[in-house]
mmCIF file of C-alpha atoms and ligand atoms in Angstrom:
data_model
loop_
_atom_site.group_PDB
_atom_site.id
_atom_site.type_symbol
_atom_site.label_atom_id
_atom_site.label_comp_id
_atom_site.label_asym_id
_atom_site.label_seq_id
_atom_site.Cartn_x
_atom_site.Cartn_y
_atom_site.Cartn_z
ATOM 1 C CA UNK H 21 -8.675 1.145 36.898
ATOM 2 C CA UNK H 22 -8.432 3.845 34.153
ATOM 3 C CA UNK H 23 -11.470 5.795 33.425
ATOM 4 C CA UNK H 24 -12.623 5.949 29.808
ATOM 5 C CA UNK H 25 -13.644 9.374 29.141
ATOM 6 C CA UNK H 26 -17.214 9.633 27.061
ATOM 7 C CA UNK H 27 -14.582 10.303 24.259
ATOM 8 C CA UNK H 28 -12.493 7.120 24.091
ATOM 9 C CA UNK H 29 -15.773 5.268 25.040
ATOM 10 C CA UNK H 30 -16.600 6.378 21.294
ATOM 11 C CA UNK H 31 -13.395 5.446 19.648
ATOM 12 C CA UNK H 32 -12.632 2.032 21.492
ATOM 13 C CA UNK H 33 -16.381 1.179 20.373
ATOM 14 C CA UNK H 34 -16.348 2.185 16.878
ATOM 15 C CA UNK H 35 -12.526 0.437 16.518
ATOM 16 C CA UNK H 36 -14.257 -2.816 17.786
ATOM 17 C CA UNK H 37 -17.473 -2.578 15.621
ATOM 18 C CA UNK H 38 -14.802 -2.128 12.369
ATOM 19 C CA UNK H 39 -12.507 -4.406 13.417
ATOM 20 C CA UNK H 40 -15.569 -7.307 13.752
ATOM 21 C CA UNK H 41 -15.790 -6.988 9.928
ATOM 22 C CA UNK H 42 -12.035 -7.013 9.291
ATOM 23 C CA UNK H 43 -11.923 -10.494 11.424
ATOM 24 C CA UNK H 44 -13.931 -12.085 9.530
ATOM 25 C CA UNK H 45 -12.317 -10.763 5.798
ATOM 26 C CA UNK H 46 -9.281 -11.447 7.384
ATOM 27 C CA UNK H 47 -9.981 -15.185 7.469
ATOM 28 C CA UNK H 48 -11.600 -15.354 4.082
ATOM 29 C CA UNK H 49 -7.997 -13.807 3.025
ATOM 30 C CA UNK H 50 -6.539 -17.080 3.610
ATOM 31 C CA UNK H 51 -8.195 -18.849 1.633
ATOM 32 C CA UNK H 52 -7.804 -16.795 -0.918
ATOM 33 C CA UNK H 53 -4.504 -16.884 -1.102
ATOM 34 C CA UNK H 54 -4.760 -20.118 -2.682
ATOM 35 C CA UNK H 55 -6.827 -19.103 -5.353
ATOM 36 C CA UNK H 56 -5.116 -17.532 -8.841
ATOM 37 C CA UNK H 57 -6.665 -14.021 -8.737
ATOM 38 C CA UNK H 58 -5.448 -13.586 -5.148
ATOM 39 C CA UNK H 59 -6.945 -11.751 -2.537
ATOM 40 C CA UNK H 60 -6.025 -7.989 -3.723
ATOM 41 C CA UNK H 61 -9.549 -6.633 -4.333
ATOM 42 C CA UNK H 62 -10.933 -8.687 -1.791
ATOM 43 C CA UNK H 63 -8.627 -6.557 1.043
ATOM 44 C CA UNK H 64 -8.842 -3.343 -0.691
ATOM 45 C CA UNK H 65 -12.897 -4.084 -0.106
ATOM 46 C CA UNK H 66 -12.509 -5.157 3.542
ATOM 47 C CA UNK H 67 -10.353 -1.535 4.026
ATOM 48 C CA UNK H 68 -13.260 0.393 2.479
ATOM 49 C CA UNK H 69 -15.654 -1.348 4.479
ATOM 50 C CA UNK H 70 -13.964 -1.034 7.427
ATOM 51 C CA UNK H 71 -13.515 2.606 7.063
ATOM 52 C CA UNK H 72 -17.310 2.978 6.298
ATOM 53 C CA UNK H 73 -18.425 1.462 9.654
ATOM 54 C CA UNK H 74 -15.777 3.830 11.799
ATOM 55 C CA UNK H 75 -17.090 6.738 9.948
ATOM 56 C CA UNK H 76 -20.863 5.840 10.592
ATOM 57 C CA UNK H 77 -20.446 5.009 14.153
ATOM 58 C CA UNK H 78 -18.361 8.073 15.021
ATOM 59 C CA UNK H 79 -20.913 10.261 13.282
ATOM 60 C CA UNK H 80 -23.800 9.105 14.912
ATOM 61 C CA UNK H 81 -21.702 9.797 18.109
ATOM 62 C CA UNK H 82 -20.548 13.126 17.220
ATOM 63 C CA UNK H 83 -22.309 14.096 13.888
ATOM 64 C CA UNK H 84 -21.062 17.604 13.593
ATOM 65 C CA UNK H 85 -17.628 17.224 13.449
ATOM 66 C CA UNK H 86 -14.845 16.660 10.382
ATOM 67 C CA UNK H 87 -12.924 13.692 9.541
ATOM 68 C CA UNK H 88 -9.941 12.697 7.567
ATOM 69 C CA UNK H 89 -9.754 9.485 6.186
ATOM 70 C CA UNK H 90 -7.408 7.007 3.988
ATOM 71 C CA UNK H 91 -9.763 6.146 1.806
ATOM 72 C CA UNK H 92 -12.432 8.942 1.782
ATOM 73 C CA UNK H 93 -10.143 11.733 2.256
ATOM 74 C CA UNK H 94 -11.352 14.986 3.915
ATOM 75 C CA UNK H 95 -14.857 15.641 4.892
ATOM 76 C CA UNK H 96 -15.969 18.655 6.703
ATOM 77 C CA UNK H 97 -18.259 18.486 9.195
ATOM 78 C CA UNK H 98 -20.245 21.559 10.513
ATOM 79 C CA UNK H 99 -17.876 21.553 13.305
ATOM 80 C CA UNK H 100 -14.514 22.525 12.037
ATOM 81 C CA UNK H 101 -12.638 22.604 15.221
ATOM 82 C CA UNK H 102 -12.531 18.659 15.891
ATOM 83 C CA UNK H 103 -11.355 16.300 13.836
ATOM 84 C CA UNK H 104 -11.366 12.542 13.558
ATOM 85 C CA UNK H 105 -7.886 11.231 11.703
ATOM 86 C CA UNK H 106 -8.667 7.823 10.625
ATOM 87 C CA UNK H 107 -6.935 4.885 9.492
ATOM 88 C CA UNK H 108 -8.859 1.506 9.034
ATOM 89 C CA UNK H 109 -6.964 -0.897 8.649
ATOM 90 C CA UNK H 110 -2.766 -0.106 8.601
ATOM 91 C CA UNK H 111 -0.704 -3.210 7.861
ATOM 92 C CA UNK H 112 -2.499 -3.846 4.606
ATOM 93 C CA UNK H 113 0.328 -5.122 3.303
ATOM 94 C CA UNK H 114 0.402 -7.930 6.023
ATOM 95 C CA UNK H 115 -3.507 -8.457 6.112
ATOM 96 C CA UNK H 116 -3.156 -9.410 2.071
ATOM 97 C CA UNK H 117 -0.847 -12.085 3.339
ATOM 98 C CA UNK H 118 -2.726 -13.766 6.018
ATOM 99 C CA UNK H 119 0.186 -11.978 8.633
ATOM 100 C CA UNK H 120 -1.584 -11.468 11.913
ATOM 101 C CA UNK H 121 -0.207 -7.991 12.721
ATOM 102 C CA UNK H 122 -2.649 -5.117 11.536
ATOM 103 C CA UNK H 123 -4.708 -2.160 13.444
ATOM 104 C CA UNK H 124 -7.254 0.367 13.317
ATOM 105 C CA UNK H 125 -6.373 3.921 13.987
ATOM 106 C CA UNK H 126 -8.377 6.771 15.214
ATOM 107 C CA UNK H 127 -7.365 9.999 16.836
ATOM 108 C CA UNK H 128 -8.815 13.047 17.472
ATOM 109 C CA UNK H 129 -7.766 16.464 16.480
ATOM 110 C CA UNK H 130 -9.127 19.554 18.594
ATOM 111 C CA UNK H 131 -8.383 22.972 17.381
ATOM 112 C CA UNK H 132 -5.379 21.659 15.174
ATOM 113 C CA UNK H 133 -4.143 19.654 18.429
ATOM 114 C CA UNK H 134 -4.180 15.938 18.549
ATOM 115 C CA UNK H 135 -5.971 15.003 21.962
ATOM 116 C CA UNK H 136 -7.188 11.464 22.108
ATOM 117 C CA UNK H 137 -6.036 8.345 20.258
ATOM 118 C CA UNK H 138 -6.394 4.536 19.618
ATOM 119 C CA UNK H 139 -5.310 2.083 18.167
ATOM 120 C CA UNK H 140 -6.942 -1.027 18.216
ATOM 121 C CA UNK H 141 -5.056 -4.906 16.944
ATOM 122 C CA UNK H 142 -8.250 -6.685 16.655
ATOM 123 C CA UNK H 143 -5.834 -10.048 16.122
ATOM 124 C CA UNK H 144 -4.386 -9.955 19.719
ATOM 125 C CA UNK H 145 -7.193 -7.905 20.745
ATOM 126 C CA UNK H 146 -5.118 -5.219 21.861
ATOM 127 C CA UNK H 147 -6.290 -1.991 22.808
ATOM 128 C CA UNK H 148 -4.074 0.777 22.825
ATOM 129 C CA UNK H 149 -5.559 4.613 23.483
ATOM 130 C CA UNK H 150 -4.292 7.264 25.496
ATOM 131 C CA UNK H 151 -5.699 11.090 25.791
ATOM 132 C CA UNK H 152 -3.749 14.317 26.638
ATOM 133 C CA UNK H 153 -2.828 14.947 29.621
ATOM 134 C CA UNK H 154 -4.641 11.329 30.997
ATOM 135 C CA UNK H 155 -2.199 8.849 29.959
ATOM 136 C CA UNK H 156 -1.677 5.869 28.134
ATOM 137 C CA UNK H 157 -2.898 2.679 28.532
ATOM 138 C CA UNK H 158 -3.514 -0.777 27.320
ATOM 139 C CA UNK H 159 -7.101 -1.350 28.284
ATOM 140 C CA UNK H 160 -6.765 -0.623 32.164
ATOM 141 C CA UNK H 161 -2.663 -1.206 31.882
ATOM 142 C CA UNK H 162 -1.145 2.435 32.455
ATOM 143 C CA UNK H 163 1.746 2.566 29.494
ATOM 144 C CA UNK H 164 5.421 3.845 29.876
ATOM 145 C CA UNK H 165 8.035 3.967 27.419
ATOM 146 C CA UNK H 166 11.076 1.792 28.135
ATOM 147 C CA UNK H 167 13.654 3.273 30.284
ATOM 148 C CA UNK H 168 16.849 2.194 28.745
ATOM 149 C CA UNK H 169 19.393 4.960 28.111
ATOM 150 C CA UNK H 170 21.923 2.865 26.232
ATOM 151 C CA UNK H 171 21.712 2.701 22.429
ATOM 152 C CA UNK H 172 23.268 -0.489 21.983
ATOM 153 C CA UNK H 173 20.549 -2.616 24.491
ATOM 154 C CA UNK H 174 17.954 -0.857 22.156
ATOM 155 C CA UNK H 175 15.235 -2.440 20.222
ATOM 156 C CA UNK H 176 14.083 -0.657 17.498
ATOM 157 C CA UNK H 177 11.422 -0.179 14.662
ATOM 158 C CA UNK H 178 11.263 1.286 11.269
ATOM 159 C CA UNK H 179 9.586 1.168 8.147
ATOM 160 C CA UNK H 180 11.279 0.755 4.636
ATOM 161 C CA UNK H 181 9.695 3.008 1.656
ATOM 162 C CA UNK H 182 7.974 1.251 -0.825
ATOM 163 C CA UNK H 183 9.596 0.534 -4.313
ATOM 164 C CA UNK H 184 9.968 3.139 -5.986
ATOM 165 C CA UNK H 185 9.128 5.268 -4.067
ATOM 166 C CA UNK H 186 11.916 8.311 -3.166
ATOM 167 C CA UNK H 187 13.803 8.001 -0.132
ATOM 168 C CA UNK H 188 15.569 4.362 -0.788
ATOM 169 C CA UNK H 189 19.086 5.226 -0.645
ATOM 170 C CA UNK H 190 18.807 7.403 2.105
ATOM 171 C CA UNK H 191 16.849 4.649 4.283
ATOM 172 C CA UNK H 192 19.671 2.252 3.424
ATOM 173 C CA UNK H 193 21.996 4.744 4.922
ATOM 174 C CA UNK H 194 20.038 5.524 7.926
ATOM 175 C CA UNK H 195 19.584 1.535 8.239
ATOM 176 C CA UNK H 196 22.972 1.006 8.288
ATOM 177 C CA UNK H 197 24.057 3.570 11.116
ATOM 178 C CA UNK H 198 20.911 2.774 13.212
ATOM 179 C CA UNK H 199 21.783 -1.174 12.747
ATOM 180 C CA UNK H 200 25.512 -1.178 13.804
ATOM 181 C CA UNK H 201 24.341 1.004 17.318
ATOM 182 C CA UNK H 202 21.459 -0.986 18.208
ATOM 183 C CA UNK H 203 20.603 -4.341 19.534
ATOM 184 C CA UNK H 204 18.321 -5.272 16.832
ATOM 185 C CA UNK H 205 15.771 -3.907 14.010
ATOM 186 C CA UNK H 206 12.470 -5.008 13.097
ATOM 187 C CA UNK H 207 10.139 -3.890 10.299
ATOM 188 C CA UNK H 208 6.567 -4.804 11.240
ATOM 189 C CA UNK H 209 4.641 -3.238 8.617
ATOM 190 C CA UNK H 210 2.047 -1.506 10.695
ATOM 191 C CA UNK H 211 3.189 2.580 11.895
ATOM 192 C CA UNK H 212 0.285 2.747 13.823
ATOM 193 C CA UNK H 213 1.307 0.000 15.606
ATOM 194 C CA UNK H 214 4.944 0.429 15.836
ATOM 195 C CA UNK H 215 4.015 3.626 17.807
ATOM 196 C CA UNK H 216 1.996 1.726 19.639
ATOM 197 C CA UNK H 217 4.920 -0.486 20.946
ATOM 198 C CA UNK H 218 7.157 2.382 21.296
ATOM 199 C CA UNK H 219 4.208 3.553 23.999
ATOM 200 C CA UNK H 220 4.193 0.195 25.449
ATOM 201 C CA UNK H 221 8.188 0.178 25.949
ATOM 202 C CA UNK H 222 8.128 -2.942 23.673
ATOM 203 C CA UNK H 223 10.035 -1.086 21.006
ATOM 204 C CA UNK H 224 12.825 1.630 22.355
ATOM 205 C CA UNK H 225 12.394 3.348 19.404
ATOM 206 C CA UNK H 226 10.842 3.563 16.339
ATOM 207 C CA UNK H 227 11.661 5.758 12.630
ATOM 208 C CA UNK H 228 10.252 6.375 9.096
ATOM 209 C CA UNK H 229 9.474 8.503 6.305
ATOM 210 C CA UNK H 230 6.858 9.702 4.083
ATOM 211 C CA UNK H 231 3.995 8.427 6.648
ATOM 212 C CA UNK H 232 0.289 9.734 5.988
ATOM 213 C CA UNK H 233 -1.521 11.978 8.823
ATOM 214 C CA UNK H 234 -3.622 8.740 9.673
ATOM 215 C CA UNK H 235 -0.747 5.917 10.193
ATOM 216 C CA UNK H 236 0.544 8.218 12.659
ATOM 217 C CA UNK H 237 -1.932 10.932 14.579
ATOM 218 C CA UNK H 238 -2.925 8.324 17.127
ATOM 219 C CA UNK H 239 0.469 6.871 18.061
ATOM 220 C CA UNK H 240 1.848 10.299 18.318
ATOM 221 C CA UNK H 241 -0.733 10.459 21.308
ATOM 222 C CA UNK H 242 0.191 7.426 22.881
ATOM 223 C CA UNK H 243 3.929 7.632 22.659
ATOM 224 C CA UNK H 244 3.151 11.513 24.228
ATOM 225 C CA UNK H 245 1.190 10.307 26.834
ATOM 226 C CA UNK H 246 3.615 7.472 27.916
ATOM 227 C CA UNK H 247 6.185 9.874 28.486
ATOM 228 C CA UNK H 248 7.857 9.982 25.251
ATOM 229 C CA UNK H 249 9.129 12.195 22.374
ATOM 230 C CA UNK H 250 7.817 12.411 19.372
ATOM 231 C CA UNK H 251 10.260 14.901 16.266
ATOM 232 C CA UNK H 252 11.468 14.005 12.821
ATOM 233 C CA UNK H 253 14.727 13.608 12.016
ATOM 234 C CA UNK H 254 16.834 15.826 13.002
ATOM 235 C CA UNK H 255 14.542 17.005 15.655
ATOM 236 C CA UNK H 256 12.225 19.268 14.702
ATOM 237 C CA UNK H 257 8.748 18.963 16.169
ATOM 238 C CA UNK H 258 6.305 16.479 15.000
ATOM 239 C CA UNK H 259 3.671 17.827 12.312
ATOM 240 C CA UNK H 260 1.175 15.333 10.581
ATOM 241 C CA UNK H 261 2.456 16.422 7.722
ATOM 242 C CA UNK H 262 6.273 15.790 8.161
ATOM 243 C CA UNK H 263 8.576 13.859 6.230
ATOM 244 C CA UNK H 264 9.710 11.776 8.965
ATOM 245 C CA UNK H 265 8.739 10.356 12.219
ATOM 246 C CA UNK H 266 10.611 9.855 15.480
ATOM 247 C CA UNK H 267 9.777 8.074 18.502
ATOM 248 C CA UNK H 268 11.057 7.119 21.623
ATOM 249 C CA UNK H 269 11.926 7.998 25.175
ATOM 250 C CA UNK H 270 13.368 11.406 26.127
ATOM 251 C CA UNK H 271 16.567 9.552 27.042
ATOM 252 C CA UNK H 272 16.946 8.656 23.680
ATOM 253 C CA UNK H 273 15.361 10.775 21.543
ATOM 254 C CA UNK H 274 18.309 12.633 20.363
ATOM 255 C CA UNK H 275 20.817 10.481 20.228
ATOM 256 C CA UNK H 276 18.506 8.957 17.647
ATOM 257 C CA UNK H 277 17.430 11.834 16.281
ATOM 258 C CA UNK H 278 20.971 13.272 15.500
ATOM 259 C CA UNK H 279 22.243 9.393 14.329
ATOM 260 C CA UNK H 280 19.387 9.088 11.987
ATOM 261 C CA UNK H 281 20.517 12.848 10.725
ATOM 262 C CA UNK H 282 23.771 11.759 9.369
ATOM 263 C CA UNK H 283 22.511 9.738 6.608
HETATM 264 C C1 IPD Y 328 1.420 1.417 5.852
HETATM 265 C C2 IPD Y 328 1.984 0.797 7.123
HETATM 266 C C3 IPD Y 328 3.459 0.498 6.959
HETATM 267 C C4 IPD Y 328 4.243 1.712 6.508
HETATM 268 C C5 IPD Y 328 3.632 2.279 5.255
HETATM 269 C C6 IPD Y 328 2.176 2.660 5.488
HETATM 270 P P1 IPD Y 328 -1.150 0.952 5.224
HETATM 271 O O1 IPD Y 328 0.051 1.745 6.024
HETATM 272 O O2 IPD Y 328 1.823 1.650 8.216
HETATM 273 O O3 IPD Y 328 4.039 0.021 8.150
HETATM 274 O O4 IPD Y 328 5.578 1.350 6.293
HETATM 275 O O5 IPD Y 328 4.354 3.367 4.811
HETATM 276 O O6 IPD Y 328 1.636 3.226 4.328
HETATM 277 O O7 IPD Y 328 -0.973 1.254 3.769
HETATM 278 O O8 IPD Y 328 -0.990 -0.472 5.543
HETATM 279 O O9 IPD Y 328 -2.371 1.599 5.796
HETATM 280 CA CA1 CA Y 329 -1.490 3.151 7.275
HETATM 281 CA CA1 CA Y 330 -4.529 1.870 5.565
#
């Protein structure tokens, strides 16, 4: 049985108190898909919302330290060395369709160092969270990426940039090279979650660009903690700032890494 530190106690409890609210706006979504206007307000309400309750339950828990969110943005707290990195609901794009594959993600940063994540698919009512140097887990389920060393048995994610948005042409390269090595491809529509799976050994791998701070601070801890790598392209290290993301198994990191490269 894996032993929630007072920290992740904190995060697991405000992701469930959000994702309550999301539940529910997430079945009102479907019927308004029906309706003319559609439900685009609705969801970008049900985001704020959401993000409203994980900041008020992690400041009554912690009220001195920082956060950055989506939607709020930076907010300083009187502690400036900690750091919550929050996401509250990633997969927007599937929640506005009634798709049943979206998450909450929090992490926590420490003196510029990401040390605890989770993210939480209220849906399946999946918990993922992992903290340095514990491990990751699904609830009590210790997580380890997948151990396959051959690129072609390989299951992996990505994400494809937005229209119009830069970066197109050179995802359709990297698509293309990644696609005739591997087994198969999926595009999920939720980073935080992708990660997730890459920590879970569901995915072998997983790549994108232009991600935000919050789609990806969390999963970076998981994927860690389960043993794997997380660089950009290329390989350079990870920032939460960097233009790409890549994540898999040590075994495969750089073959991936150095494919993805020649686009
Ligand atoms: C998005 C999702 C998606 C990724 C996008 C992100 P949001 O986050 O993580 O998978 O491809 O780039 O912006 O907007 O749903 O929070
Ligand atoms: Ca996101
Ligand atoms: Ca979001």
């Amino acid at each position: 049985m894996a032993l929630q530190s007072a920290t992740i106690n904190v995060m697991t409890a405000a992701a469930r108190k959000a994702a309550r609210g999301l539940l529910r706006d997430f079945g009102e979504v479907e019927n308004l898909q029906v309706s003319k206007k559609g439900p685009g307000n609705f969801v970008t309400a049900a985001d704020i919302k959401a993000e409203e309750v994980l900041r008020e339950q992690l400041e009554r828990a912690r009220p001195a330290y920082s956060f950055l969110l989506e939607e709020a943005g930076h907010i300083e707290g009187s502690d400036k060395t900690h750091r919550w990195i929050v996401d509250p609901l990633d997969g927007t794009t599937n929640f506005l369709h009634g798709l049943p594959h979206f998450a909450i993600s929090i992490a926590l940063e420490r003196e510029g160092q990401l040390v605890a994540g989770v993210v939480y698919d209220p849906v399946k009512d999946e918990m993922f969270w992992a903290e340095k140097g514990k491990g990751a887990f699904l609830y009590d389920r210790r997580l380890r990426v997948a151990a396959r060393h051959d690129l072609q048995n390989c299951l992996v994610a990505t994400g494809i940039p937005y229209t119009g948005r830069p970066g197109r042409d050179v995802f359709y390269r990297e698509l293309q090279i990644v696609t005739d090595a591997v087994a198969g491809i999926r595009r999920s529509g939720a980073a935080a979650l992708d990660l997730a799976y890459v920590a879970a050994g569901r995915y072998d791998a997983f790549w994108e660009r232009d991600l935000n701070p919050w789609d990806i601070a969390a999963g970076i801890v998981l994927v860690r903690e389960a043993g794997g790598i997380v660089g950009q392209i290329g390989g350079a290290a990870i920032t939460l700032d960097a233009p790409s993301i890549v994540a898999s198994s040590e075994a495969l990191f750089d073959p991936i890494a150095k494919k993805l490269a020649q686009a």
